[in-house]
PDB file of C-alpha atoms and ligand atoms in Angstrom:
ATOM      1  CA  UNK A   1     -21.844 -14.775   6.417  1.00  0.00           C
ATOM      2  CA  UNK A   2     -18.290 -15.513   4.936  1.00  0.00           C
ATOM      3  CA  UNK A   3     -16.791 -18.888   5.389  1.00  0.00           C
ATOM      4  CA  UNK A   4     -13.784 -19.616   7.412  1.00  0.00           C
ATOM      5  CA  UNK A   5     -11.570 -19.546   4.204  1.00  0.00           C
ATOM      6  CA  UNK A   6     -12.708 -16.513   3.242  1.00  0.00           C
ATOM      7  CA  UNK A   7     -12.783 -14.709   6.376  1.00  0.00           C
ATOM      8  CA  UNK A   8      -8.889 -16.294   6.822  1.00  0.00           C
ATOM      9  CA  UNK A   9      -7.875 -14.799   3.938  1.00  0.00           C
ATOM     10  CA  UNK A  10      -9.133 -11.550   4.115  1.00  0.00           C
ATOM     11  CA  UNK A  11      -7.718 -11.429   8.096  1.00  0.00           C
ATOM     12  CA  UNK A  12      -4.273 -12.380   6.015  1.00  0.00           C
ATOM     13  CA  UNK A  13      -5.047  -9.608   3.939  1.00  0.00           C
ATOM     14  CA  UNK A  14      -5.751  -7.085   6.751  1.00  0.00           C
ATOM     15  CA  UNK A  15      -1.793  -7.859   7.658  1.00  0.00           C
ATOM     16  CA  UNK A  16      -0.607  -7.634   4.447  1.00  0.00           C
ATOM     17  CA  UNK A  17      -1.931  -3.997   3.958  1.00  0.00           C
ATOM     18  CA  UNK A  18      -0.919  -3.256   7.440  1.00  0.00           C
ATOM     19  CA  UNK A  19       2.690  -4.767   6.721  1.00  0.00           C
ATOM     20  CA  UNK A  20       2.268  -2.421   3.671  1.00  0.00           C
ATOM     21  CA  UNK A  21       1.462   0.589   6.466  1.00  0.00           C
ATOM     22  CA  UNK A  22       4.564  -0.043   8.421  1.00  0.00           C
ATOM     23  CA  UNK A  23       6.966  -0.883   5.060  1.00  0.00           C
ATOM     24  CA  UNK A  24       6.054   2.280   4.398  1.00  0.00           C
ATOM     25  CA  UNK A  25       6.520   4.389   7.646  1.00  0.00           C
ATOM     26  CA  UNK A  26       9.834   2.366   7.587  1.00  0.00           C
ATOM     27  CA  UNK A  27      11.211   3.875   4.347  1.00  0.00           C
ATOM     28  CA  UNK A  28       9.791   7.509   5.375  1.00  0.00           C
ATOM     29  CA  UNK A  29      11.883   7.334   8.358  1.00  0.00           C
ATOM     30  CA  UNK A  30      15.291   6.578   6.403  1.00  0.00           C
ATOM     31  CA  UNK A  31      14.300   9.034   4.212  1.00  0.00           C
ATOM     32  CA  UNK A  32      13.738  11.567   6.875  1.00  0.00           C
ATOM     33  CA  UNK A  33      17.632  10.478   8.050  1.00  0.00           C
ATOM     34  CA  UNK A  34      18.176  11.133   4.943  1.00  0.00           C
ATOM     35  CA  UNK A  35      17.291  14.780   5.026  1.00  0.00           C
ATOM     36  CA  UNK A  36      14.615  14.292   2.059  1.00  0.00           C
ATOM     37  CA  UNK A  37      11.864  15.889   4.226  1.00  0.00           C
ATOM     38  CA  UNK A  38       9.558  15.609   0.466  1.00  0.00           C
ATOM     39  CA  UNK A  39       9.967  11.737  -0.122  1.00  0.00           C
ATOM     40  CA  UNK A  40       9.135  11.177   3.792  1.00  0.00           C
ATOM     41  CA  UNK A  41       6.257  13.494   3.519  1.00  0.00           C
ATOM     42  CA  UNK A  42       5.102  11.741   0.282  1.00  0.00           C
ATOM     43  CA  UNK A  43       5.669   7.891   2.211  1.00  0.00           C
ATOM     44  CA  UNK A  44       4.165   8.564   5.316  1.00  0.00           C
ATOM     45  CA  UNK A  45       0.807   9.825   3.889  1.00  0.00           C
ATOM     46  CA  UNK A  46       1.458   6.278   1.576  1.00  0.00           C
ATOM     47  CA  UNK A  47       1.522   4.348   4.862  1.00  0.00           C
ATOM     48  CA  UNK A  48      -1.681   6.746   6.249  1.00  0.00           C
ATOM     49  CA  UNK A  49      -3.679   5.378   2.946  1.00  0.00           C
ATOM     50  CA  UNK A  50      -2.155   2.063   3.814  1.00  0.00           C
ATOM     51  CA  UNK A  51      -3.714   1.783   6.880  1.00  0.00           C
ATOM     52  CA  UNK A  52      -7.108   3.298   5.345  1.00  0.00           C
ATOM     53  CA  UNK A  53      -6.902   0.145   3.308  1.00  0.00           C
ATOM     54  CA  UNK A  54      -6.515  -2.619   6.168  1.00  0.00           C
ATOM     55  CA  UNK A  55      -9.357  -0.838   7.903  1.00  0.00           C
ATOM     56  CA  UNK A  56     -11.748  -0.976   5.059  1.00  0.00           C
ATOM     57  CA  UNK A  57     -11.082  -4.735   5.380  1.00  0.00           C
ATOM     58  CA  UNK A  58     -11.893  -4.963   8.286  1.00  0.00           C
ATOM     59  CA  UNK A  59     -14.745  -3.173   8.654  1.00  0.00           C
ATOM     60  CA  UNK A  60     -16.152  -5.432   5.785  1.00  0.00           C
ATOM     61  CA  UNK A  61     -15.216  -8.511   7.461  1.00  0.00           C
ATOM     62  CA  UNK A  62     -17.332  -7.133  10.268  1.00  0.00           C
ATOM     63  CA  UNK A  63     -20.352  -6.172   8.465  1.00  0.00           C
ATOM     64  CA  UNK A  64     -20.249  -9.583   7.114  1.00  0.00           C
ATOM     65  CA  UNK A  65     -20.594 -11.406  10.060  1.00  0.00           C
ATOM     66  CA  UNK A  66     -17.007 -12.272  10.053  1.00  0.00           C
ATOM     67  CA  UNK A  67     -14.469 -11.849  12.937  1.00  0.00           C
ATOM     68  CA  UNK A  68     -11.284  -9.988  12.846  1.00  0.00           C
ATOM     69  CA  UNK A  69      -8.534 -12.044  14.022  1.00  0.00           C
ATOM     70  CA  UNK A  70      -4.902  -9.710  14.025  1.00  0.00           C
ATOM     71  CA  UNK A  71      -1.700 -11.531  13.325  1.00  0.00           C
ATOM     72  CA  UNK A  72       1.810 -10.032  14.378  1.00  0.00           C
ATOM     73  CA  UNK A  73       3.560  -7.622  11.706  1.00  0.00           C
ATOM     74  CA  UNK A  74       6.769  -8.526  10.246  1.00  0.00           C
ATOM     75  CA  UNK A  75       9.144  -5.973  10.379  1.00  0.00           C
ATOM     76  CA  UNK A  76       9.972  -4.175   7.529  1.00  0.00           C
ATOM     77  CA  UNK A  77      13.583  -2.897   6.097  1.00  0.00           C
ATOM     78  CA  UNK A  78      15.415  -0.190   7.478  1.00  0.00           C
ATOM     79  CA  UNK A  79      18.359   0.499   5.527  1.00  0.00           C
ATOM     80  CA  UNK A  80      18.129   1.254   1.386  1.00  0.00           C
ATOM     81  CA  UNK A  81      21.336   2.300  -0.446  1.00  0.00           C
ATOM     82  CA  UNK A  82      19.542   5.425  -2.311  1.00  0.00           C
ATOM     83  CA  UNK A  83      16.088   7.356  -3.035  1.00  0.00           C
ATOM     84  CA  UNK A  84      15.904   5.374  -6.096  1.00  0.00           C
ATOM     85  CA  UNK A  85      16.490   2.180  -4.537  1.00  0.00           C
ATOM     86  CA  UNK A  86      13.343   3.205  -1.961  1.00  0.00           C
ATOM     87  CA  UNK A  87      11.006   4.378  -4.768  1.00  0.00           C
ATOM     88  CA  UNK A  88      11.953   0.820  -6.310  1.00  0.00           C
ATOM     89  CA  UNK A  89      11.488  -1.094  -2.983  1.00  0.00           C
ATOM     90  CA  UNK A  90       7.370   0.571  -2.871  1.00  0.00           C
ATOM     91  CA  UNK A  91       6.814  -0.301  -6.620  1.00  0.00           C
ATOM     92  CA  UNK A  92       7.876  -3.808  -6.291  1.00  0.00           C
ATOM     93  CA  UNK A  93       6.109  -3.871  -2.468  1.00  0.00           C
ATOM     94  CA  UNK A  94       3.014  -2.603  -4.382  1.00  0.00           C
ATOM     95  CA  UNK A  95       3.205  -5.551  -7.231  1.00  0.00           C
ATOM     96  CA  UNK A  96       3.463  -8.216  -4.263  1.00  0.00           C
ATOM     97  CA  UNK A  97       0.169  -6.077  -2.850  1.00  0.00           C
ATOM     98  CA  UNK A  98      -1.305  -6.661  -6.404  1.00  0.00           C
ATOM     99  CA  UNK A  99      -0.837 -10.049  -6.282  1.00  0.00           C
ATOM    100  CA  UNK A 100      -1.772 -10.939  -3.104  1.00  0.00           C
ATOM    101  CA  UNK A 101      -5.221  -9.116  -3.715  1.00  0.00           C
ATOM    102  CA  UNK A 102      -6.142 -11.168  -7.235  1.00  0.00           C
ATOM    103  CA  UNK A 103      -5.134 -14.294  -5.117  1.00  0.00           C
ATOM    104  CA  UNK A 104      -7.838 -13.223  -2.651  1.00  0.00           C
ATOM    105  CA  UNK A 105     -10.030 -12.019  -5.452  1.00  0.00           C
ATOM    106  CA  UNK A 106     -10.007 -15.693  -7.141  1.00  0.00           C
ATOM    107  CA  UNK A 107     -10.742 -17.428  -3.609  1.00  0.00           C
ATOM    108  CA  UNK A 108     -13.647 -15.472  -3.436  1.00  0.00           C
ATOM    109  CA  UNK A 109     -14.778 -15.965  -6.488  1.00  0.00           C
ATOM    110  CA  UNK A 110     -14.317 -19.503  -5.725  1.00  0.00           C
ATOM    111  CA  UNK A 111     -16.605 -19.773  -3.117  1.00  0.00           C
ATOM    112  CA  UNK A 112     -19.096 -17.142  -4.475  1.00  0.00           C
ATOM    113  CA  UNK A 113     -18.949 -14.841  -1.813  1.00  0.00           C
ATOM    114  CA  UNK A 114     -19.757 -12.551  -4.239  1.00  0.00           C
ATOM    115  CA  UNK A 115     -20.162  -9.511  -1.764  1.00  0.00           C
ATOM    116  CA  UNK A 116     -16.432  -9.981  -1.218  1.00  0.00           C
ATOM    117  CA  UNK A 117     -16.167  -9.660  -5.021  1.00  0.00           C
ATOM    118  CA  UNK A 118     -17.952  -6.052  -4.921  1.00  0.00           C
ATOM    119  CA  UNK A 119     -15.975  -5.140  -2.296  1.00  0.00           C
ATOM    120  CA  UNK A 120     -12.657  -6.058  -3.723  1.00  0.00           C
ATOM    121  CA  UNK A 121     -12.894  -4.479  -7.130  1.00  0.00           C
ATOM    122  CA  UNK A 122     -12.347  -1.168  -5.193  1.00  0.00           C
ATOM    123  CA  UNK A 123      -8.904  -2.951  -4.100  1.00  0.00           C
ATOM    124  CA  UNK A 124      -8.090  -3.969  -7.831  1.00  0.00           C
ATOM    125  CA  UNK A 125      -8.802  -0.480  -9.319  1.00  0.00           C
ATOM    126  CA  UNK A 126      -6.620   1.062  -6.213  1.00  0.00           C
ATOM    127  CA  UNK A 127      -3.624  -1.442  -7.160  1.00  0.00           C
ATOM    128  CA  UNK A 128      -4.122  -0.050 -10.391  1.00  0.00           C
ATOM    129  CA  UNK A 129      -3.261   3.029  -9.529  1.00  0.00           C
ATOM    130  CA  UNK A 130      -0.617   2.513  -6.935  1.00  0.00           C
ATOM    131  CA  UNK A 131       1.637   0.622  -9.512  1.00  0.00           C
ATOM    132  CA  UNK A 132       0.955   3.443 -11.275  1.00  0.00           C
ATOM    133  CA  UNK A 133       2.306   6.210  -9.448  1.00  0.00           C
ATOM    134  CA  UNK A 134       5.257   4.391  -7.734  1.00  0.00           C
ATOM    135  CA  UNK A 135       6.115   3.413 -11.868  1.00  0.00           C
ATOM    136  CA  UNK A 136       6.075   6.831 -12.458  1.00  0.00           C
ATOM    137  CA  UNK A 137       8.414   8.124  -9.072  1.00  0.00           C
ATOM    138  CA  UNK A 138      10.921   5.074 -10.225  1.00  0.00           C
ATOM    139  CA  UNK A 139      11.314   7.003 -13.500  1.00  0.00           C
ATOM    140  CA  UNK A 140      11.505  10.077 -12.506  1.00  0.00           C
ATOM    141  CA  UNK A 141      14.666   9.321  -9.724  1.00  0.00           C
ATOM    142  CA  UNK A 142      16.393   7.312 -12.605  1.00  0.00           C
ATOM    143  CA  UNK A 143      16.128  10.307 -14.762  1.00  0.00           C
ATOM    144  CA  UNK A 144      17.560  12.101 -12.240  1.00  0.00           C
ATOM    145  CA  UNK A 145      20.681  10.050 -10.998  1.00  0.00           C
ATOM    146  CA  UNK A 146      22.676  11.769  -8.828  1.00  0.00           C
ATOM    147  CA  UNK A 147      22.098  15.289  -9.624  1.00  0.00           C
ATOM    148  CA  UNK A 148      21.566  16.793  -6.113  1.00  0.00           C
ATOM    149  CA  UNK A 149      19.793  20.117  -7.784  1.00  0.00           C
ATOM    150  CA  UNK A 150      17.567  17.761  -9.386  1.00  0.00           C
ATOM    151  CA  UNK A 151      17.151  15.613  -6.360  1.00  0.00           C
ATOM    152  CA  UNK A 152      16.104  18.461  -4.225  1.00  0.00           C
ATOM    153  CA  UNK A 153      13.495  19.437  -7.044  1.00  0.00           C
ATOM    154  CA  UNK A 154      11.988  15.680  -6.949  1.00  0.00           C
ATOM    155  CA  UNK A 155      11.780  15.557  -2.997  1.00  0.00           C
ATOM    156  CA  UNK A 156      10.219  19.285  -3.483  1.00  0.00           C
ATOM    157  CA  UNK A 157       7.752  18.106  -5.598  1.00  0.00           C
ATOM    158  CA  UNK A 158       6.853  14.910  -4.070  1.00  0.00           C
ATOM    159  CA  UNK A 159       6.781  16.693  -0.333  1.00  0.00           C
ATOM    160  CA  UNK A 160       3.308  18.495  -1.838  1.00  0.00           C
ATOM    161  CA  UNK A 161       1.576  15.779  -2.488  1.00  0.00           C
ATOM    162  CA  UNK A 162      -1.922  16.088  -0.048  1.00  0.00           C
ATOM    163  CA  UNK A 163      -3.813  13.461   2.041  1.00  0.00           C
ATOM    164  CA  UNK A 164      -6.646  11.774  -0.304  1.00  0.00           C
ATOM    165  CA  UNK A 165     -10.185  13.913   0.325  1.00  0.00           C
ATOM    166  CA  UNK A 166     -12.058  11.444   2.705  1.00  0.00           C
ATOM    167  CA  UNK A 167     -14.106   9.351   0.829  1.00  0.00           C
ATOM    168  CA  UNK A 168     -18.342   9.226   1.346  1.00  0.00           C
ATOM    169  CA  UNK A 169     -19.872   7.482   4.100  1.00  0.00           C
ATOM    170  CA  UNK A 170     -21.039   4.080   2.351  1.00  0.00           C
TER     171      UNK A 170
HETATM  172 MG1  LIG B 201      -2.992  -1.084  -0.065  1.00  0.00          MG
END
């Protein structure tokens, strides 16, 4: 059983990576206004994983014992003045998910709940890899500037990116 700290923290959590879900879906659908049919493809499979995340949350907090307690979602921005700017807005959204998940990491290992500590490490390797990829999109759009051949390429390229392969029953 998880304590009440815990257990709040990890509900916080649950909001954050939903938050994270509908930041995304957010940007998808300016880019979609946009007419980049790639980069809204690419961001609304982002807020699909997103939502894969704040569900594995909260189906831990349930096998622990725990109780699931949902808290409004704030909502996100609408309005970004370019694809770069967007691409920007997820890396630096994904630092602030970084952040919030060592935070929740070092409660934990606070108060030993040490199966909290198993189960987050898959959450620090992920972050890992999402400031990863959204450095590497950030790049490639400043490379690009304003070059609308180019642009088209990029939103091309990104629009083929797949859903993740479900992972194994645990
Ligand atoms: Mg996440």
């Amino acid at each position: 059983m998880l304590n009440q700290l815990v257990q709040d923290k990890i509900n916080e959590q649950i909001n954050n990576e939903l938050y994270s879900s509908y930041s995304y879906l957010a940007m998808s659908s300016y880019c979609e206004s946009q007419q980049f049919t790639g980069c809204a493809a690419w961001l609304r499979l982002q807020s699909q994983e997103e939502y894969t995340h704040a569900m594995r949350l909260y189906d831990f907090l349930i096998a622990r014992g725990g109780r699931v307690i949902l808290q409004p979602i704030k909502q996100p921005p609408a309005e970004f003045e370019s694809l770069t700017h967007v691409f920007e807005q997820t890396l630096k959204q994904e630092q602030q998910v970084t952040a919030q998940i060592d935070s929740l990491y070092e409660l934990a290992f606070e108060q030993k709940a040490f199966a909290a500590l198993v189960e987050l490490e898959w959450f620090i390797q992920e972050q890992v890899e999402e400031e990863k990829t959204a450095r590497e999109i950030v790049h490639k759009f400043k490379l690009v500037g304003d070059d609308p051949p180019s642009l088209l390429d990029l939103d091309r390229e990104l629009g083929e990116r797949r859903p993740e392969a479900e992972e194994p029953a645990q």
